[in-house]
Every structure is written in C-alpha cells, then in structure tokens.
Coordinates of C-alpha atoms in Angstrom, one line a residue:
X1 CA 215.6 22.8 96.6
X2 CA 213.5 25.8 97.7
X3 CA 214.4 29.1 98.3
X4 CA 216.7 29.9 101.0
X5 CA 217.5 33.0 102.1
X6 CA 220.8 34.1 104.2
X7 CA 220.3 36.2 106.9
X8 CA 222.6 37.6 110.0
X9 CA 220.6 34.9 112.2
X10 CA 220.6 31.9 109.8
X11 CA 218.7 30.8 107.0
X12 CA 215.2 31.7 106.4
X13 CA 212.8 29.4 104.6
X14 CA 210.1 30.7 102.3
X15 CA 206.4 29.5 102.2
X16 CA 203.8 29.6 99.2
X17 CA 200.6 29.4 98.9
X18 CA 198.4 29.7 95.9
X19 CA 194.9 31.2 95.1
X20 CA 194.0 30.9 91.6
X21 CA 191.1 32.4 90.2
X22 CA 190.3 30.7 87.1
X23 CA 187.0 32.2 84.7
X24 CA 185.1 29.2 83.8
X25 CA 184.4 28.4 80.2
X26 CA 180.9 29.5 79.8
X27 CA 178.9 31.7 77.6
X28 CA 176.6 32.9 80.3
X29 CA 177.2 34.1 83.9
X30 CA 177.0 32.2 86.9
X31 CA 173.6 33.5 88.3
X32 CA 172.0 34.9 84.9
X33 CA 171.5 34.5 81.2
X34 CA 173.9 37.2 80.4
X35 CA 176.9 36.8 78.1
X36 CA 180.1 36.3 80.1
X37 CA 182.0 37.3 76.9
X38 CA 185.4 39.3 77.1
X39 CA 185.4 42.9 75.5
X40 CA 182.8 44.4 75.5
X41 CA 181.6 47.5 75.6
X42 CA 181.5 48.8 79.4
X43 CA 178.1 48.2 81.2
X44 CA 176.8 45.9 77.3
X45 CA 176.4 42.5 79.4
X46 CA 174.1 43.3 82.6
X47 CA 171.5 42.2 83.7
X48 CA 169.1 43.0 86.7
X49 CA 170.2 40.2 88.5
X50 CA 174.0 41.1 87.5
X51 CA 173.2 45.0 88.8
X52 CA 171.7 43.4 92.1
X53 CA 167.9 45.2 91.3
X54 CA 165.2 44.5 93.7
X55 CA 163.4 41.6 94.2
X56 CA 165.6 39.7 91.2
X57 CA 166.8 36.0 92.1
X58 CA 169.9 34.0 91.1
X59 CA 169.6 31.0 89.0
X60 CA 172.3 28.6 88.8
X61 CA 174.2 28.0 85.0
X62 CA 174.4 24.1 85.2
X63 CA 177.1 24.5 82.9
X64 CA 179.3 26.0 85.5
X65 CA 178.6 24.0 87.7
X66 CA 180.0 20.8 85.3
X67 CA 182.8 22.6 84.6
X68 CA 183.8 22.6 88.4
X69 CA 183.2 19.0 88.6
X70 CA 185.3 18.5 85.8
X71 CA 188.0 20.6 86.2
X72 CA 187.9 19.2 90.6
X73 CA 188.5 15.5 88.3
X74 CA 191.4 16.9 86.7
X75 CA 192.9 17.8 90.0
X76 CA 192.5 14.3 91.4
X77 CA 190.3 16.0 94.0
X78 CA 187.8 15.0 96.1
X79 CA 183.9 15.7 94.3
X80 CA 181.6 17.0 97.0
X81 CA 177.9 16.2 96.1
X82 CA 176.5 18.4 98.8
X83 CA 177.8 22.2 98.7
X84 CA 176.2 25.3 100.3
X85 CA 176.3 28.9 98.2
X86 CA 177.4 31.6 100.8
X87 CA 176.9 35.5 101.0
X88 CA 180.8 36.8 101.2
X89 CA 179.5 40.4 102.9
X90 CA 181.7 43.5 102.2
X91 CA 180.9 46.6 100.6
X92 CA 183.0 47.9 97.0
X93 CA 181.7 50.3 94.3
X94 CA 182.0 47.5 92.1
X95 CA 179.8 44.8 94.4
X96 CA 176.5 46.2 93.6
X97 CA 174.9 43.4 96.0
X98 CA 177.1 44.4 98.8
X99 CA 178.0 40.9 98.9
X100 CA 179.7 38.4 96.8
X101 CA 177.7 34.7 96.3
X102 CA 180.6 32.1 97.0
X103 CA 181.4 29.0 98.8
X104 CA 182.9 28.7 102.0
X105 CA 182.8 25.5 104.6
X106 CA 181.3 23.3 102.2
X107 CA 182.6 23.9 98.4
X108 CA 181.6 22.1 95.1
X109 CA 185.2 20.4 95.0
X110 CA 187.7 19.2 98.4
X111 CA 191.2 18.1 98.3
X112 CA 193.2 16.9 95.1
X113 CA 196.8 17.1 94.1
X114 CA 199.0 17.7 91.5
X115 CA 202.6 16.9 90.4
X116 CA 204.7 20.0 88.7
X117 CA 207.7 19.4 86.6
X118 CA 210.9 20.8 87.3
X119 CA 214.5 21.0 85.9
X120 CA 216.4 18.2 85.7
X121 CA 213.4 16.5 85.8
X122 CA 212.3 16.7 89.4
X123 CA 208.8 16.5 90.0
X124 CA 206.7 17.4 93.2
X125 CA 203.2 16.7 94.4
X126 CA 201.5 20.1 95.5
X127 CA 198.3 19.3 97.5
X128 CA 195.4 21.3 96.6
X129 CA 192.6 22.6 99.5
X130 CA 189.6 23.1 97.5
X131 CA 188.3 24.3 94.5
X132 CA 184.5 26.6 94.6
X133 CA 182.7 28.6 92.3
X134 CA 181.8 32.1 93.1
X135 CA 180.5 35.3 91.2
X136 CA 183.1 37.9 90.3
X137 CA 182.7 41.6 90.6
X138 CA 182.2 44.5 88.1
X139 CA 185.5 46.6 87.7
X140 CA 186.4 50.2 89.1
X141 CA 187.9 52.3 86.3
X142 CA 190.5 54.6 88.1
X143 CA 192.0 56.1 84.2
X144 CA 188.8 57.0 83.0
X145 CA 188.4 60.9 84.6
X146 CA 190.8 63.2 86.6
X147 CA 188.5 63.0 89.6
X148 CA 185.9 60.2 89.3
X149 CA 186.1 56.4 89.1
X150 CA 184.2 54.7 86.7
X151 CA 182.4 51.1 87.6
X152 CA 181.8 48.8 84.5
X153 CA 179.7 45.7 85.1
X154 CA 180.3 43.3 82.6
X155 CA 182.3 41.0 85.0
X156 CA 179.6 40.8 88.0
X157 CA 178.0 37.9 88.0
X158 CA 181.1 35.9 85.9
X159 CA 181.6 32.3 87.0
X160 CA 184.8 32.0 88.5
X161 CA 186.8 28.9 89.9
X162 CA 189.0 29.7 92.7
X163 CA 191.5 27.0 92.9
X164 CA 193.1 26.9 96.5
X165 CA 196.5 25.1 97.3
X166 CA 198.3 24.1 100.2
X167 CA 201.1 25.9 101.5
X168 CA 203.3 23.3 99.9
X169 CA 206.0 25.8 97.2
X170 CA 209.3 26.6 99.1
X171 CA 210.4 28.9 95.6
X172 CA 209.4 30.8 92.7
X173 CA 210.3 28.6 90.4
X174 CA 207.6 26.1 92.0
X175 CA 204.7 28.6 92.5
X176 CA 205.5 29.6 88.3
X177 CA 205.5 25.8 87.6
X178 CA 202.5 25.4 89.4
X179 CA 201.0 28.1 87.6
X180 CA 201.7 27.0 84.9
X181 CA 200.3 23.2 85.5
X182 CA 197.4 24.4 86.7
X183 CA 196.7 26.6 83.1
X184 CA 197.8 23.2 81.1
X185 CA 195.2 21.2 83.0
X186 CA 192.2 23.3 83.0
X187 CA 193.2 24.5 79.1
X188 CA 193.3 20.3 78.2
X189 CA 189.5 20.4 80.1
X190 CA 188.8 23.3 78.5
X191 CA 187.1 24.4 81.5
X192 CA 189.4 27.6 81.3
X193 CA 191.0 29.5 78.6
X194 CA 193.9 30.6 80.9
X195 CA 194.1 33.7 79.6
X196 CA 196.1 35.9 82.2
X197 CA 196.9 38.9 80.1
X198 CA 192.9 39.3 80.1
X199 CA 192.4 38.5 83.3
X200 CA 190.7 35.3 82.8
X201 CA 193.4 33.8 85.4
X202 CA 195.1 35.4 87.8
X203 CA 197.0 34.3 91.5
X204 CA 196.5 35.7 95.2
X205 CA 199.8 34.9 96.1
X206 CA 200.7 34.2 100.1
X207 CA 204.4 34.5 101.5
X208 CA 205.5 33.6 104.5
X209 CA 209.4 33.1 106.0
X210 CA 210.2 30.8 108.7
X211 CA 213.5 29.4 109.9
X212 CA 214.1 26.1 108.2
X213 CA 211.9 23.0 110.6
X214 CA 210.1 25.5 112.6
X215 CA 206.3 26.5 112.0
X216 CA 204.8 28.4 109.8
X217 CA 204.9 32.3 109.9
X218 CA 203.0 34.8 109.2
X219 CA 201.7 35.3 105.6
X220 CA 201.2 38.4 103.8
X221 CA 199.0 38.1 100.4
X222 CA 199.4 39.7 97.1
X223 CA 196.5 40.0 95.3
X224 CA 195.0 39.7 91.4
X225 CA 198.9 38.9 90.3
X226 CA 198.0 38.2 86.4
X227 CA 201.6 37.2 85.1
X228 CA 203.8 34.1 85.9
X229 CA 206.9 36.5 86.0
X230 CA 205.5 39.2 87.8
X231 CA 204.4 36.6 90.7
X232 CA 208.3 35.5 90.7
X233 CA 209.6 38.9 91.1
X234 CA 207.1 39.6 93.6
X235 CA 207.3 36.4 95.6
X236 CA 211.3 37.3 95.9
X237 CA 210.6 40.9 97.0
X238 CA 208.1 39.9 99.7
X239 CA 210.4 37.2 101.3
X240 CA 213.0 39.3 101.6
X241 CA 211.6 42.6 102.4
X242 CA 209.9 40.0 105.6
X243 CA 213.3 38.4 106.2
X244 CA 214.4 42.3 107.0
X245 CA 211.4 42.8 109.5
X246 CA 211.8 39.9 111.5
X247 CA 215.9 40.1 111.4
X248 CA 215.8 44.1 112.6
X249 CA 213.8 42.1 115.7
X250 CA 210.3 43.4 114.0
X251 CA 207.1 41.2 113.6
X252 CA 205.2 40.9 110.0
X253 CA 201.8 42.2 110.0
X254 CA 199.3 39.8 108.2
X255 CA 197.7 41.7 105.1
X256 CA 197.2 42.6 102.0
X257 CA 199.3 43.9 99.2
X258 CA 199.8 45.1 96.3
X259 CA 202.8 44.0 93.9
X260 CA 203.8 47.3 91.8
X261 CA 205.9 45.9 88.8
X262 CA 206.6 49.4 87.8
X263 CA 208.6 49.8 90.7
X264 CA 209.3 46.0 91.5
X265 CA 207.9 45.9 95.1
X266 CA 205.2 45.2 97.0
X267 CA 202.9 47.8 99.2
X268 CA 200.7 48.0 101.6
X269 CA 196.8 47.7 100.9
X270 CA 194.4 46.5 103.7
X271 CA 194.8 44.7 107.1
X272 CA 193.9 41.2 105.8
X273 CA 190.3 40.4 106.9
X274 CA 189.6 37.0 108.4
X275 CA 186.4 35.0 107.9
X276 CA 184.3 36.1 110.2
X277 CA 185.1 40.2 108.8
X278 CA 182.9 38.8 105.4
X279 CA 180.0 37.5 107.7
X280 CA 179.1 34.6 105.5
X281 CA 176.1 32.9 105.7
X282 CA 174.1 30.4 103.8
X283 CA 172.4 32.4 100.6
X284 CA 168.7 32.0 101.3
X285 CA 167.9 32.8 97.6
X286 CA 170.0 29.7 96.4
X287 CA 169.2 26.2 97.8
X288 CA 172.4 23.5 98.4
X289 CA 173.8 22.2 95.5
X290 CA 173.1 18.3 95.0
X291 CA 173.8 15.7 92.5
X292 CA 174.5 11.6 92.7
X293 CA 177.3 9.9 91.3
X294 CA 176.1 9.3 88.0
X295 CA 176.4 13.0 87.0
X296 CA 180.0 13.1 88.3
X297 CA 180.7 9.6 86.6
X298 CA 179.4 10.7 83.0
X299 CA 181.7 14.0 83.4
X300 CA 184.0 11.7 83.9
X301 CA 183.5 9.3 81.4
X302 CA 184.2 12.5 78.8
X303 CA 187.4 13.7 80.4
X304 CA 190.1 13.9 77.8
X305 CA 193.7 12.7 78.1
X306 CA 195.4 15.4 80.1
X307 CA 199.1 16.1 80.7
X308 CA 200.7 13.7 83.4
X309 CA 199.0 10.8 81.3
X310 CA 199.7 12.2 77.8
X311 CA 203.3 12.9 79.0
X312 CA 203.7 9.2 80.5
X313 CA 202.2 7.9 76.8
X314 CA 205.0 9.7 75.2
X315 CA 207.7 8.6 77.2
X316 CA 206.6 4.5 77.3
X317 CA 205.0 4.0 73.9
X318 CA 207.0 6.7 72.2
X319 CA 210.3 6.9 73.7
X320 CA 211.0 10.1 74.2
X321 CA 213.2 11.7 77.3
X322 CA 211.2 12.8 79.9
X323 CA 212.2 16.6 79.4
X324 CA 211.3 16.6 76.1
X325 CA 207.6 14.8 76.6
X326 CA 207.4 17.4 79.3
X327 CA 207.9 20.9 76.8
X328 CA 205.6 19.0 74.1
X329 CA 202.3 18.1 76.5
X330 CA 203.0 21.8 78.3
X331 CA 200.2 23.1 75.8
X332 CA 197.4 20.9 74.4
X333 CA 198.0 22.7 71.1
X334 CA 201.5 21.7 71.1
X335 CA 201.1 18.3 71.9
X336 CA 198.6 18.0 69.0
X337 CA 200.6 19.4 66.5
X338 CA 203.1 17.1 67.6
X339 CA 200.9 14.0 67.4
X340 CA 200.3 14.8 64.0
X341 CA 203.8 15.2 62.8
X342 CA 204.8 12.3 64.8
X343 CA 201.6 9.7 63.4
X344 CA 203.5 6.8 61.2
X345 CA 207.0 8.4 61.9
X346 CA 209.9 8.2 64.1
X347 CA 208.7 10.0 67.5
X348 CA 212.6 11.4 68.0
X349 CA 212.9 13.1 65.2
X350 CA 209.9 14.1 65.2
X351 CA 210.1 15.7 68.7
X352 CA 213.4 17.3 67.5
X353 CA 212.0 19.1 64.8
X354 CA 209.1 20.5 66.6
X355 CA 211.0 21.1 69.9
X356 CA 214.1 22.7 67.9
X357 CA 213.9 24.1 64.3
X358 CA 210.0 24.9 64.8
X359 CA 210.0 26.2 68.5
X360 CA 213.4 28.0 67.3
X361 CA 212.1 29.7 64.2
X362 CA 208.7 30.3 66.1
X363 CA 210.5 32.3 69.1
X364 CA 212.6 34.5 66.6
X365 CA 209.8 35.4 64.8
X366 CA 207.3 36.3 68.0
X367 CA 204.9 33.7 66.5
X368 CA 202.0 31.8 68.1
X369 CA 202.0 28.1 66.8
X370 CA 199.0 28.7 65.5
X371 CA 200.4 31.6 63.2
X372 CA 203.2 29.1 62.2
X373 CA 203.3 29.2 58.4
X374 CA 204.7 25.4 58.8
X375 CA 201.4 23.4 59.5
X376 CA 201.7 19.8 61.3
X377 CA 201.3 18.1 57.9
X378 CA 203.9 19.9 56.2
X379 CA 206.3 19.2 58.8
X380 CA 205.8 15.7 58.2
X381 CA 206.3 15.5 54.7
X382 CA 209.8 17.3 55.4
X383 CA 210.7 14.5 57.8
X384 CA 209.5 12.0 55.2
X385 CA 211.7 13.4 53.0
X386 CA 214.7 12.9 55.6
X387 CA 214.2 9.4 56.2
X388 CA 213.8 8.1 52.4
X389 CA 217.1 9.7 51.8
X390 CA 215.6 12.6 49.4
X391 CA 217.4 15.3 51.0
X392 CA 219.9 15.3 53.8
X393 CA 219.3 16.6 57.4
X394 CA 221.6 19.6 56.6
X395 CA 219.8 20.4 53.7
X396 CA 216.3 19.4 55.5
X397 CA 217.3 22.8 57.8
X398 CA 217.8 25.3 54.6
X399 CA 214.5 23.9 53.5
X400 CA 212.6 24.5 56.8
X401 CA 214.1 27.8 56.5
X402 CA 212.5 28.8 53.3
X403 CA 209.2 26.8 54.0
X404 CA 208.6 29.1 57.2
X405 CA 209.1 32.1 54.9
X406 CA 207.1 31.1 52.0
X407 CA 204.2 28.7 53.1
X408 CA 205.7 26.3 50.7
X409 CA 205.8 22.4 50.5
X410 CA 209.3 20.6 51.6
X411 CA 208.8 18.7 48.0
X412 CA 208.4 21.5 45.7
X413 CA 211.2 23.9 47.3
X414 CA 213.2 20.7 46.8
X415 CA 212.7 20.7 43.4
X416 CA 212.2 23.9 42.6
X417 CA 216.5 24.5 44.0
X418 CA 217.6 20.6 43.1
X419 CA 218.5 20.2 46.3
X420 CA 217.9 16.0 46.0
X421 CA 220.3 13.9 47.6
X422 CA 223.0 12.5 45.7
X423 CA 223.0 8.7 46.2
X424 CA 224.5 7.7 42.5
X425 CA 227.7 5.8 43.8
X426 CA 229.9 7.0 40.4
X427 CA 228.5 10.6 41.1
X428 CA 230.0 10.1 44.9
X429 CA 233.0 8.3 44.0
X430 CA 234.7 10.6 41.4
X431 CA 234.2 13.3 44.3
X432 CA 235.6 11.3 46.5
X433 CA 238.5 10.5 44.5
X434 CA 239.3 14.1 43.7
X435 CA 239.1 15.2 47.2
X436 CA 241.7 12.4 48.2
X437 CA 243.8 13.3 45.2
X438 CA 244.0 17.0 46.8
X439 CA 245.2 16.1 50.0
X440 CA 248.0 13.7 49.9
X441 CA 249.6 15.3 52.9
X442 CA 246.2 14.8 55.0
X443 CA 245.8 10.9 53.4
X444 CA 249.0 10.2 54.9
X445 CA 248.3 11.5 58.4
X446 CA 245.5 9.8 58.1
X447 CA 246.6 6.2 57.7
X448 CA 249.6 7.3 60.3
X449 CA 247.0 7.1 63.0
X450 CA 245.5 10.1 63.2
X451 CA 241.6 8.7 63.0
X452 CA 239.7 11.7 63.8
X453 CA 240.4 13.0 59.9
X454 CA 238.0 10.9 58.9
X455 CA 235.6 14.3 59.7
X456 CA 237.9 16.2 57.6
X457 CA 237.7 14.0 54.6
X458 CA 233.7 13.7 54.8
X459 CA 233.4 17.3 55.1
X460 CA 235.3 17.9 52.1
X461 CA 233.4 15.6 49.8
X462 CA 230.0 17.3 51.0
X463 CA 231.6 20.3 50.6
X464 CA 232.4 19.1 47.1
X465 CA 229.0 17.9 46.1
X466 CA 227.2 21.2 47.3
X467 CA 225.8 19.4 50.6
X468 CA 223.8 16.8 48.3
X469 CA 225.5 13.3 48.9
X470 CA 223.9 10.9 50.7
X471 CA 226.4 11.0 53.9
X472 CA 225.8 7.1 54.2
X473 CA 227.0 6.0 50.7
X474 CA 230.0 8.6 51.5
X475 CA 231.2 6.8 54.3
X476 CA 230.9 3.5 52.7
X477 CA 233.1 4.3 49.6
X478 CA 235.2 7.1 51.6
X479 CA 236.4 4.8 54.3
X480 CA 238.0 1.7 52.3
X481 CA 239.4 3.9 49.8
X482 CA 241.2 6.0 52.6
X483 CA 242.0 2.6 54.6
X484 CA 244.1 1.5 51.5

C-alpha cells in the first residue's frame, strides 16, 4: 500500500524516484592513477589530471569499468557494450574542468530490476533506468573560515556509479527498502562499500503527488540525501508541503532542494536544469567504451551468490520463514556468520539464536557484529551444547549472557558454574516426589480436570533443581506419577 495522503479535494498519491550515487570499489580514480582512498588529508590525492591542468588527458581505470558491469549483472540489467563518455558542462568552485565526464544517451549499463522486501512479506519489483559511471567533484568547505570557502580535491576524479530507477515507490517505506537493497547488492559484489555516513552512497531523491490513476506530476528533487531516515522524513515533508501548493490552487515548480534535518524540511536551492542546460557532448579526449561478450561473461562467471538467491537457498534447503531468511541475507556479514553457526546444525535454531539473543545483546550494547565478543564458532558450540542435552535452553540464555561479557567458551562457563543438565532419573524423581508431596491441594485439582497445572508442577521441579533437569526426563516421570 503506498502512501496516501488526505486532502480537502481527495486523495493524493505520492511518486518516487531514486538516484543513487554509489563510489565504486577502487583504489585509483576513474581517469588517473591517484588514490581514491577516504580521509585524507585535504588536497593529499590530486593529480594534474584530477586539478584539470593543461594539456593532461584522462585514462580509463579498467577496474571501474568491471565493477559497472558487475554491479549492472547484479541488477538483472541490460549490459551495454557500446557506451559514449560525455562532457556534463556547468561551472562550481569545486569542478576544476568546468565540466563533469559522465554518461548520458548511451551508458555502460540499461534497464534491470530489482525485488524489495517488505512487511508481512510483500515483495515488489522496482525497475531500474540505467546505471553509468562518472567522475565526482572535489568538495567546497563552507566551516573552514568566517568569510572564505575552502575547495578540497581529493574526491575529483572518484569513480562513481549512479544507479537510476524508475518512478516506481509510492512510500517511504519502499524508497528506504530500496535503499537499502540496493547497499545489500552492491556490498555482496563488493563493487560498493555502501558507506552513507562517508558519503560513499548517497540518494537524489524525486517527489512528485498526483491524484490516484491520473499522470504523473511535477517532481521536485532533493539532493546528496546520505541517510535512509533522513530520506523518509524528507520524502513525507516534500509530499505534503506539494499536496498544500496544488490544494491552495498553486502549481509546483520543478527544482532543486535541499532537505535540512535540523529543521526537518526541505528548501529551495536551484530551478532544476534540464539536459540541454549541461550541454553534453561526446568527450573527444575519451574514445567509446567497447568490449565483446566474453569480458561480460567471465565477470559473470565470478559473481557471488547475492541476496534474492541466498535468501531463496535459506528458505527451500534450510527451512526457515521467509522473514527470518530475509533479516539474515540483509548483510553479507550477517548471512555468513550465520552460515557458519548453522553448518552441521539445525538451521531454526540456529536462525533464532542469531536473529534473537545475538542481534538482541548486539543492539543493547551499540555493537557491530564484527565487535561481537561471541564469534560464529562459539555460537555453535553453545547450540551444540543445547541439542546433546548438556545444558537446557534456559540455562543456554544465562550462558550467552556471560559469554558476550567475557569472551568465554559455552563449555568452560558451563563448567566453571555446574550448570550441566540434570538427566540422572533418581536425581529427578526424588525432586519430583517432594514437589508433589508439597502440594496436595494442587495434585488434587489437577486430576479434577484442571490440565493446564501440568505447567505449574514442571515449573516447580525446575525450580527445585536450580534450572538443571533435563525438561524431557521431567515430563516423562512427572506426568504418570501426577496421572495416578
């Protein structure tokens, strides 16, 4: 269900389109030899090409140019072996060339799709337009000085994949899960890190409102968004503040602007420019990208598993629900630890412990998974000892507890406190017997029909035996002794 909002006319409808810019993996720049690395010192990673001196010529990085074949494969998208390298002509401090080398009518990567998960595990197929590579810009420092802006460089010249989708989200919740696919898949190709808080991916988000069945209005676009929640809070902001325009009898103006989440709105920046404003033209420095089908075919051949298929996997060899294959292939990381926990075990339970006590005890702590003190093998071994009947599942949870604080091995805490499951049938028995002798009133209820003190009884020999007996051999001597 998208977005609907209710206005004094009817209901308005509310459109979404996504431009992603996505830093490729790379250790170079797009056009030179110079490092594309994140961090360092302002102006440390230029080179004459990168500062746009005289008479210096662009050179493509091949590498770039495979990881926007690869990443197109992982989109299902059409692989273009012809494309064309255009000038994008405007003038910014920042754009030392006074253009930007991009793609335009004929880019390295065409049409794909892919399928977002959402709750109650609905899924929908967003179309994507195109994918091409361009050069970024440097970076205006505005914080720097009172009165001057400071340009650093180290960006121009890095490879960047803009990822283009059709106008297919009707909500924020789709343009955030589509976000958020997007990251997983080019994170599984490693063709991106997906880092947004460094800017290594960030969204030009367009909004547009339109009554529900009618065409398409006009958009407004929000530019270098570099948070999934930010873009939610903006999207809703934008389709309402045009929803007030159009219902006061107004007309939206197409352009560009800022979200301020500060202040949780959007503003004004620039009349949006249309194509022809950037002048493009072929870049007579670069010639047109070719290659056959046997480059495409052995990037191919080394694509990994990525998320749709992993998640299918999981769900028919595996048998897990679809939601919870879903949260464990979200992050490659993730589904790996899980793999390894789950390797010779039951999958369920293994998908419980990571998605619960592990996520749980992660998200309390602030933790990455890769700061988790409980390592994939470790994890195991606890489960390991679950299923031989060593320690109970209730006691499994104290011991999780302790091996997150301490580091320590499920065995040795186990151990170390004597927390083994009791499974000696005299050990069991004589508790049984005691608790029964206690509670004559409760026996008597009991055989009177009232069934469901069953519970009481069990949780009064467990209670008896510190948590330790085997719940199994309970319920096996418990429930004929209690039938009578």
């Amino acid at each position: 269900m998208g977005m609907i909002i209710q206005g004094a006319t009817g209901d308005w409808e509310v459109v979404i389109g996504l431009e992603i810019h996505a830093q490729v993996t790379s250790k170079s720049k797009l056009f030179s030899g110079s490092s594309a690395a994140y961090g360092a010192e302002p102006n440390s990673q230029v080179s004459f090409i990168d500062a746009a001196m005289p008479g210096m010529l662009p050179v493509f990085n091949e590498m770039a140019v495979e990881q926007a074949v690869r990443t197109g494969l992982g989109l299902n998208a059409k692989i273009n072996k012809f494309s064309v390298f255009d000038r994008k002509n405007y003038f910014y401090a920042d754009l030392p060339q006074g253009y930007q080398i991009s793609q335009y009518l004929q880019p390295i990567v065409g049409e794909g799709k892919i399928i977002i998960d959402l709750k109650e595990g609905e899924t929908r197929e967003i179309g994507i337009t195109r994918l091409h590579l361009e050069q970024d810009a440097g970076k205006s420092l505005h914080d720097q000085s009172p009165n001057q802006t400071f340009v650093d460089l180290n960006r121009s010249g890095v490879p960047l994949m803009e990822i283009v989708s059709e106008p297919d989200m009707r909500s924020p919740e789709e343009a955030a899960a589509y976000v958020k696919k997007i990251r997983s898949i080019v994170r599984y190709l490693g063709t991106c890190d997906g880092n947004m808080e460094e800017g290594s991916m960030r969204a030009d988000v367009n909004v547009s409102v339109r009554k529900p069945g009618e065409g398409f209005g006009t958009r407004c676009e929000m530019k270098n968004i570099n948070s999934v929640r930010f873009m939610q809070q903006a999207i809703i902001y934008e389709a309402n503040r045009q929803v007030d325009i159009l219902e006061a009898g107004g007309t939206v103006d197409q352009e560009t602007r800022l979200y301020d989440p500060d202040k949780g709105e959007t503003r004004s920046l620039r009349s949006k420019e249309e194509a022809h404003d950037y002048r493009y033209f072929p870049d007579p420095d670069l010639l047109p990208l070719e290659f056959d089908d046997a480059f495409i075919e052995k990037i191919r051949a080394d694509l990994p598993e990525l998320p749709d298929d992993k998640k299918n996997r999981f769900i028919e060899e595996m048998g897990l629900t679809p939601y919870d294959a879903g949260v464990l292939v979200a992050e490659k990381e993730v589904a790996e630890y899980f793999e390894a926990v789950a390797e010779g075990r039951d999958s369920k339970l293994s998908a419980n412990w990571v998605i619960g006590e592990l996520f749980g005890h992660l998200n309390r702590t602030g933790k990455a998974l890769a700061e988790s003190p409980v390592k994939a093998k470790a994890l195991g071994e606890l489960i390991d000892l679950i299923k031989d009947g060593t320690i109970s599942n209730r006691i499994a949870k104290e011991v999780f507890e302790e091996m997150f604080e301490t580091g320590k091995k499920a065995a040795d805490i186990v151990e170390e406190k004597g927390l083994k499951q009791v499974s000696d049938t005299g050990a069991i028995e004589a508790a049984i017997d005691e608790v029964i002798a206690a509670n004559p009133d409760k026996v008597a209820e009991y055989r009177g029909g009232k069934d469901k003190l069953f519970g009481f009884f069990m949780g009064q020999v467990m209670k008896a035996t510190q948590g330790k007996a085997n719940p199994g051999v309970v319920t096996g001597i418990l429930k004929p002794k209690l039938d009578g």
